[in-house]
Structures are given as C-alpha cells and as structure tokens.
Tab-separated table of C-alpha atoms and ligand atoms in Angstrom:
chain	number	residue	atom	x	y	z
A	1	MET	CA	-1.172	47.826	-27.794
A	2	PRO	CA	-2.005	44.275	-28.979
A	3	SER	CA	-0.207	41.437	-27.253
A	4	PRO	CA	2.373	39.748	-29.475
A	5	PRO	CA	1.032	36.730	-31.350
A	6	GLU	CA	1.579	33.386	-29.684
A	7	ILE	CA	2.444	30.171	-31.450
A	8	ARG	CA	2.250	26.699	-29.984
A	9	ILE	CA	3.567	23.759	-32.001
A	10	LEU	CA	2.053	20.474	-30.852
A	11	GLN	CA	3.625	17.134	-31.562
A	12	SER	CA	0.591	15.497	-33.132
A	13	PRO	CA	-2.928	16.307	-34.414
A	14	LEU	CA	-4.375	14.734	-31.243
A	15	GLU	CA	-2.231	16.968	-29.027
A	16	LEU	CA	-3.243	19.914	-31.212
A	17	PHE	CA	-6.959	19.298	-30.689
A	18	GLU	CA	-6.462	18.589	-26.988
A	19	ALA	CA	-4.646	21.926	-26.615
A	20	ALA	CA	-7.446	23.703	-28.498
A	21	ALA	CA	-10.112	21.993	-26.373
A	22	ALA	CA	-8.282	23.041	-23.205
A	23	GLU	CA	-8.145	26.653	-24.418
A	24	PHE	CA	-11.849	26.595	-25.332
A	25	THR	CA	-12.819	25.102	-21.969
A	26	ALA	CA	-10.687	27.545	-19.961
A	27	GLN	CA	-11.925	30.564	-21.888
A	28	ALA	CA	-15.552	29.422	-21.672
A	29	SER	CA	-15.314	29.030	-17.885
A	30	GLU	CA	-13.541	32.356	-17.454
A	31	SER	CA	-16.009	34.272	-19.665
A	32	VAL	CA	-19.043	32.735	-17.958
A	33	ARG	CA	-17.550	33.503	-14.520
A	34	ALA	CA	-16.805	37.104	-15.548
A	35	ARG	CA	-19.768	37.923	-17.844
A	36	GLY	CA	-22.328	35.151	-17.481
A	37	ARG	CA	-21.865	33.969	-21.075
A	38	PHE	CA	-19.276	32.952	-23.665
A	39	THR	CA	-19.588	34.190	-27.240
A	40	VAL	CA	-17.733	32.099	-29.794
A	41	ALA	CA	-17.556	32.109	-33.576
A	42	LEU	CA	-16.810	28.699	-35.060
A	43	SER	CA	-14.750	28.104	-38.160
A	44	GLY	CA	-15.601	25.751	-40.960
A	45	GLY	CA	-13.597	23.571	-43.282
A	46	SER	CA	-12.276	20.151	-42.219
A	47	THR	CA	-9.631	20.911	-39.564
A	48	PRO	CA	-11.935	21.932	-36.643
A	49	LYS	CA	-14.165	18.861	-36.986
A	50	SER	CA	-11.844	16.840	-34.704
A	51	LEU	CA	-11.841	19.658	-32.167
A	52	TYR	CA	-15.652	19.799	-32.167
A	53	ALA	CA	-15.849	16.023	-31.726
A	54	LEU	CA	-13.417	16.219	-28.794
A	55	LEU	CA	-15.333	19.095	-27.187
A	56	ALA	CA	-18.517	17.020	-27.421
A	57	THR	CA	-16.964	14.566	-24.938
A	58	THR	CA	-15.210	17.156	-22.759
A	59	PRO	CA	-16.691	17.494	-19.250
A	60	SER	CA	-17.359	20.704	-17.323
A	61	ILE	CA	-18.111	23.014	-20.256
A	62	PRO	CA	-20.981	25.426	-19.450
A	63	TRP	CA	-22.860	24.608	-22.687
A	64	ASP	CA	-26.048	26.414	-21.605
A	65	LYS	CA	-24.117	29.686	-21.305
A	66	ILE	CA	-22.381	29.530	-24.693
A	67	CYS	CA	-23.617	31.487	-27.722
A	68	PHE	CA	-22.518	30.082	-31.072
A	69	PHE	CA	-21.884	32.017	-34.275
A	70	TRP	CA	-19.908	31.264	-37.468
A	71	SER	CA	-16.998	33.346	-38.808
A	72	ASP	CA	-18.055	32.313	-42.304
A	73	GLU	CA	-20.472	30.114	-44.199
A	74	ARG	CA	-20.834	28.639	-47.632
A	75	HIS	CA	-23.841	29.880	-49.625
A	76	VAL	CA	-25.742	26.623	-49.165
A	77	PRO	CA	-28.723	25.396	-47.089
A	78	PRO	CA	-28.014	24.071	-43.552
A	79	ASP	CA	-28.506	20.434	-44.630
A	80	HIS	CA	-26.019	20.696	-47.505
A	81	SER	CA	-22.771	18.669	-47.198
A	82	ASP	CA	-20.733	21.885	-47.650
A	83	SER	CA	-22.525	23.676	-44.807
A	84	ASN	CA	-20.243	24.765	-41.958
A	85	TYR	CA	-23.314	24.847	-39.713
A	86	ARG	CA	-24.115	21.226	-40.602
A	87	MET	CA	-20.563	20.096	-39.836
A	88	ALA	CA	-20.571	21.811	-36.417
A	89	ASN	CA	-24.071	20.597	-35.623
A	90	GLU	CA	-23.282	16.969	-36.466
A	91	SER	CA	-19.888	16.904	-34.706
A	92	LEU	CA	-20.785	19.011	-31.647
A	93	LEU	CA	-23.973	21.018	-31.194
A	94	SER	CA	-26.393	18.093	-31.586
A	95	LYS	CA	-24.442	16.189	-28.911
A	96	VAL	CA	-24.297	18.711	-26.068
A	97	PRO	CA	-26.930	20.658	-24.061
A	98	VAL	CA	-26.621	23.928	-25.943
A	99	ARG	CA	-29.699	26.184	-25.785
A	100	PRO	CA	-31.290	26.170	-29.292
A	101	ASP	CA	-31.864	29.935	-29.002
A	102	SER	CA	-28.101	30.368	-28.441
A	103	ILE	CA	-27.187	29.003	-31.870
A	104	PHE	CA	-26.953	31.841	-34.380
A	105	ARG	CA	-26.305	30.306	-37.782
A	106	VAL	CA	-26.052	32.186	-41.088
A	107	ARG	CA	-29.331	31.878	-43.024
A	108	ALA	CA	-27.321	30.750	-46.034
A	109	GLU	CA	-30.341	29.083	-47.636
A	110	GLU	CA	-31.346	32.625	-48.571
A	111	LYS	CA	-31.033	32.801	-52.385
A	112	ASP	CA	-29.619	36.347	-52.253
A	113	ALA	CA	-26.189	36.103	-50.603
A	114	ASP	CA	-26.112	39.837	-49.856
A	115	ALA	CA	-29.433	39.532	-48.050
A	116	ALA	CA	-28.058	36.602	-46.027
A	117	ALA	CA	-25.009	38.689	-45.075
A	118	GLN	CA	-27.155	41.679	-44.087
A	119	GLN	CA	-29.412	39.430	-42.007
A	120	TYR	CA	-26.412	38.035	-40.166
A	121	GLU	CA	-25.038	41.524	-39.617
A	122	GLN	CA	-28.376	42.501	-38.066
A	123	THR	CA	-28.233	39.378	-35.908
A	124	LEU	CA	-24.848	40.556	-34.571
A	125	GLN	CA	-26.123	44.107	-34.040
A	126	GLN	CA	-29.158	42.883	-32.089
A	127	PHE	CA	-27.324	40.253	-30.044
A	128	PHE	CA	-24.479	42.601	-29.046
A	129	HIS	CA	-26.788	45.643	-28.766
A	130	LEU	CA	-24.596	47.572	-31.187
A	131	SER	CA	-25.127	51.167	-32.241
A	132	SER	CA	-24.290	52.214	-35.778
A	133	GLY	CA	-20.555	51.902	-36.419
A	134	ASP	CA	-19.961	49.657	-33.401
A	135	VAL	CA	-18.098	46.368	-33.821
A	136	PRO	CA	-18.954	43.293	-31.721
A	137	ARG	CA	-16.304	41.850	-29.405
A	138	PHE	CA	-16.393	38.057	-29.458
A	139	ASP	CA	-14.788	36.243	-26.552
A	140	LEU	CA	-13.299	33.759	-29.029
A	141	ILE	CA	-13.121	33.462	-32.805
A	142	LEU	CA	-11.833	30.198	-34.269
A	143	LEU	CA	-10.157	30.402	-37.660
A	144	GLY	CA	-8.453	28.110	-40.115
A	145	LEU	CA	-5.784	28.707	-42.742
A	146	GLY	CA	-6.406	27.894	-46.392
A	147	PRO	CA	-3.601	26.767	-48.738
A	148	ASP	CA	-3.792	30.197	-50.430
A	149	GLY	CA	-3.528	32.085	-47.147
A	150	HIS	CA	-7.237	32.784	-46.819
A	151	THR	CA	-9.037	32.669	-43.480
A	152	ALA	CA	-12.782	32.681	-42.756
A	153	SER	CA	-13.889	33.450	-46.322
A	154	LEU	CA	-11.459	36.299	-46.805
A	155	PHE	CA	-9.728	35.019	-49.935
A	156	PRO	CA	-6.820	36.702	-51.736
A	157	LYS	CA	-7.848	39.266	-54.342
A	158	THR	CA	-11.483	39.414	-53.214
A	159	SER	CA	-13.543	42.512	-52.415
A	160	ALA	CA	-14.183	41.621	-48.763
A	161	LEU	CA	-10.505	42.278	-47.972
A	162	ASN	CA	-11.124	45.993	-48.374
A	163	GLU	CA	-14.267	46.144	-46.284
A	164	HIS	CA	-13.574	48.227	-43.157
A	165	HIS	CA	-17.126	49.133	-42.088
A	166	ARG	CA	-19.489	46.209	-42.674
A	167	LEU	CA	-19.391	43.375	-40.145
A	168	VAL	CA	-20.523	40.612	-42.492
A	169	VAL	CA	-20.446	40.559	-46.296
A	170	ALA	CA	-21.204	38.250	-49.184
A	171	ASN	CA	-17.822	37.736	-50.824
A	172	TRP	CA	-17.694	36.520	-54.439
A	173	VAL	CA	-15.001	33.841	-54.800
A	174	GLU	CA	-14.203	33.294	-58.457
A	175	LYS	CA	-12.599	29.868	-58.015
A	176	PHE	CA	-15.772	28.544	-56.414
A	177	ASN	CA	-17.987	30.517	-58.789
A	178	ALA	CA	-19.979	31.266	-55.666
A	179	HIS	CA	-20.432	33.698	-52.815
A	180	ARG	CA	-19.291	33.016	-49.269
A	181	ILE	CA	-20.775	34.867	-46.277
A	182	THR	CA	-17.965	36.041	-44.056
A	183	PHE	CA	-16.982	38.172	-41.093
A	184	THR	CA	-14.805	41.095	-42.104
A	185	PHE	CA	-11.430	42.127	-40.628
A	186	PRO	CA	-12.996	44.681	-38.229
A	187	VAL	CA	-14.895	41.851	-36.486
A	188	LEU	CA	-11.927	39.472	-36.454
A	189	ASN	CA	-9.621	42.167	-35.064
A	190	GLN	CA	-12.050	43.246	-32.359
A	191	ALA	CA	-12.117	39.804	-30.717
A	192	ALA	CA	-10.782	39.165	-27.205
A	193	CYS	CA	-9.071	36.062	-28.590
A	194	VAL	CA	-8.510	34.609	-32.036
A	195	ILE	CA	-7.252	31.041	-32.358
A	196	PHE	CA	-5.909	29.727	-35.664
A	197	LEU	CA	-6.005	25.934	-35.864
A	198	VAL	CA	-3.628	24.519	-38.455
A	199	SER	CA	-2.896	20.862	-39.047
A	200	GLY	CA	-1.089	18.702	-41.578
A	201	PRO	CA	1.904	18.791	-43.936
A	202	ASP	CA	-0.112	20.344	-46.766
A	203	LYS	CA	-0.319	23.532	-44.721
A	204	SER	CA	3.429	23.827	-44.123
A	205	PRO	CA	4.276	25.936	-47.226
A	206	ILE	CA	1.562	28.508	-46.527
A	207	LEU	CA	2.285	28.606	-42.790
A	208	ARG	CA	5.881	29.503	-43.520
A	209	GLN	CA	4.734	32.295	-45.841
A	210	VAL	CA	2.334	33.642	-43.227
A	211	PHE	CA	4.999	33.733	-40.529
A	212	GLU	CA	8.100	34.559	-42.518
A	213	ASP	CA	7.203	36.317	-45.776
A	214	SER	CA	6.290	39.937	-45.080
A	215	SER	CA	5.783	40.620	-48.785
A	216	ALA	CA	3.125	37.923	-49.100
A	217	ASN	CA	0.274	40.212	-47.944
A	218	LEU	CA	-1.951	37.217	-47.223
A	219	PRO	CA	-5.419	37.696	-45.726
A	220	SER	CA	-4.529	35.635	-42.633
A	221	GLN	CA	-1.554	37.935	-42.000
A	222	HIS	CA	-4.032	40.777	-41.416
A	223	VAL	CA	-5.719	39.086	-38.486
A	224	ARG	CA	-4.193	41.006	-35.565
A	225	PRO	CA	-6.640	41.660	-32.727
A	226	THR	CA	-6.164	45.291	-31.690
A	227	ASN	CA	-6.864	44.522	-28.054
A	228	GLY	CA	-6.825	40.760	-27.741
A	229	ARG	CA	-4.885	37.536	-27.953
A	230	LEU	CA	-3.763	35.956	-31.218
A	231	LEU	CA	-2.911	32.292	-30.723
A	232	TRP	CA	-1.655	29.994	-33.472
A	233	LEU	CA	-2.091	26.334	-32.572
A	234	VAL	CA	-0.307	24.258	-35.171
A	235	ASP	CA	0.868	20.690	-35.314
A	236	LYS	CA	4.420	19.600	-36.052
A	237	ALA	CA	3.580	18.558	-39.609
A	238	ALA	CA	2.146	21.985	-40.438
A	239	ALA	CA	5.153	23.670	-38.816
A	240	GLY	CA	7.523	21.474	-40.813
A	241	ASN	CA	8.727	24.268	-43.099
A	242	LEU	CA	9.236	26.936	-40.479
A	243	SER	CA	12.835	28.102	-40.468
A	244	GLY	CA	12.852	28.484	-36.709
A	245	GLY	CA	13.620	32.128	-37.239
A	246	THR	CA	11.722	34.955	-35.709
A	247	TYR	CA	8.152	33.986	-36.208
A	248	PHE	CA	5.637	36.615	-37.016
A	249	ALA	CA	8.315	38.842	-38.477
A	250	ALA	CA	5.988	38.884	-41.434
A	251	ILE	CA	2.830	39.544	-39.513
A	252	PRO	CA	2.146	43.255	-39.821
A	253	PRO	CA	0.785	45.395	-37.018
A	254	PRO	CA	-2.997	45.609	-36.779
A	255	LEU	CA	-4.852	47.497	-39.477
A	256	PRO	CA	-5.611	51.125	-38.491
B	1	6PG	C1	-14.359	27.409	-44.705
B	1	6PG	C2	-13.463	27.941	-43.643
B	1	6PG	C3	-12.101	28.235	-44.204
B	1	6PG	C4	-11.209	27.139	-43.652
B	1	6PG	C5	-9.930	27.002	-44.450
B	1	6PG	C6	-9.130	25.794	-44.005
B	1	6PG	O1	-15.542	27.699	-44.686
B	1	6PG	O2	-13.841	26.635	-45.511
B	1	6PG	O3	-13.951	28.748	-42.757
B	1	6PG	O4	-11.567	29.467	-43.896
B	1	6PG	O5	-10.914	27.418	-42.303
B	1	6PG	O6	-10.301	26.844	-45.800
B	1	6PG	O7	-9.905	24.681	-44.322
B	1	6PG	P1	-9.462	23.195	-43.904
B	1	6PG	O8	-9.507	23.141	-42.428
B	1	6PG	O9	-10.498	22.329	-44.541
B	1	6PG	O10	-8.076	22.988	-44.451
C-alpha cells in the first residue's frame, strides 16, 4: 500500500530549494550506500533551475555514482534555449564531477519525435536491464506542476495520459503545436520517490485544485507511486490558496 503523500510548505523559495537539496543529498547518499548508485530523473521548466544551482555548490554529494535522466524533454536540440537538458547542464551537470557516461539525455534533436521517444525507452530498458513489460524503478523522480495541472509533459487532454504500457512517448501538445517526449504514468508511479517542486503565487490556484478538487482529474493528481514516497515541496506563496483542509483529499489512489 503506497505511503500517504507528504506535503511540506516552506516559508520562502530559498528554504524550498534548501529543503529539496537536503532531500536529494540524503537520498543520493542512502541509495549509493545501499545499491552503489543513485538513479534520478530531472524535471525541466524554470522552477528546478535554482535547485540545480544550489546542488552544484552542495558538498558531499557522490556525483560519480549518480545516473541522470529526464522525466520529459522538449522536441529541440540540446543547445536550444528550450532544452531541459541544456538548462540542467548549464546550472548543474557542467559544474560537478558527474561521469559523462552517466548522463542519459533524450536525443530530442531527432527529427522524428516518436523515434526519439523509442530510443529513450530503449535506453531505459538497457540501463535497467528490463525484460518486456517491466517498468524501471527510479530512486528519485523530480517533477514540476504546470498552471494547467500538467506534470512532466503529461498535459490535460493529451494521448499520453492513457498510455499504460509504453515507458516513454512522444506526446502531441496542441497549444505548443509540437511534440514533447515524456515519461508515462507507469514510470512515474514505479519510482521509489517522487518529489514535486512548486514555487510562486502563480501556482496557488492550480495547487489548490490538485489538493482539494477531486473532480479536477488533473494529470498531476494521477502521480501516486504504488510503492514509494510522494513528497510535495511547496513554498508559502504557492500554498497561499490552500484552505488548510484535508490535503490530498482530491488525490485519488494509484492507478491500477
Ligand atoms: C517542462 C517540465 C514541466 C514543468 C512545468 C512547470 O519541460 O516544462 O518538465 O512539466 O515542470 O511546466 O514549469 P515551471 O517550473 O517553469 O513553472
């Protein structure tokens, strides 16, 4: 039975990123002690950039034992300003002694988005030595929350929401008139720990919906690790609209 979701409301963005960095560091040390490595999927967007910059200056992280993946990527080359890989590389990976062969980015320069998604799925299958039908178990998956309730690149009313077998898909997002390459719910819900990082007043309306509106059926409400932790780290501004009622009343049990 999954552990109940946890929420931590931090007083400021700085405290938020410090709390996230402490979680990352503790989990990295524990995973390396227990399994010799730490597998983490990074999120994109703007919010985690401050976390990555803080981690780049955080001592005692076993960088050479960490394997980096991305929970989603924009369909752009790695040097493009919209690239999630580029953001993480500039704010973190280029500044710490990570092994180059432990960075598994999405080959999003591939013209055919479906081919890029299949390639990344194969990368997961090879890295985690998966047999057909198996789902990888990441030690940690970082996620953000979009103003429409999307997470990774699982946007409302998109086909990837109904994908229960593939690990990675190319998801057509009408409003961007573009594909996104994204992990699917099976991968997100197989993780040992999922951390949502949410900051700023503009996220307060959607955060309230996620936690308190069970009829909203938002993609981020369907992230419920079946056998893992779900931790929401949010700052006070983002939590500004929460009624203080029973959080998570709206978060349904994990998908079957
Ligand atoms: C992306 C992300 C996406 C992001 C949310 C929140 O590629 O954009 O993975 O899911 O986490 O859109 O984005 P912000 O942090 O920029 O608000």
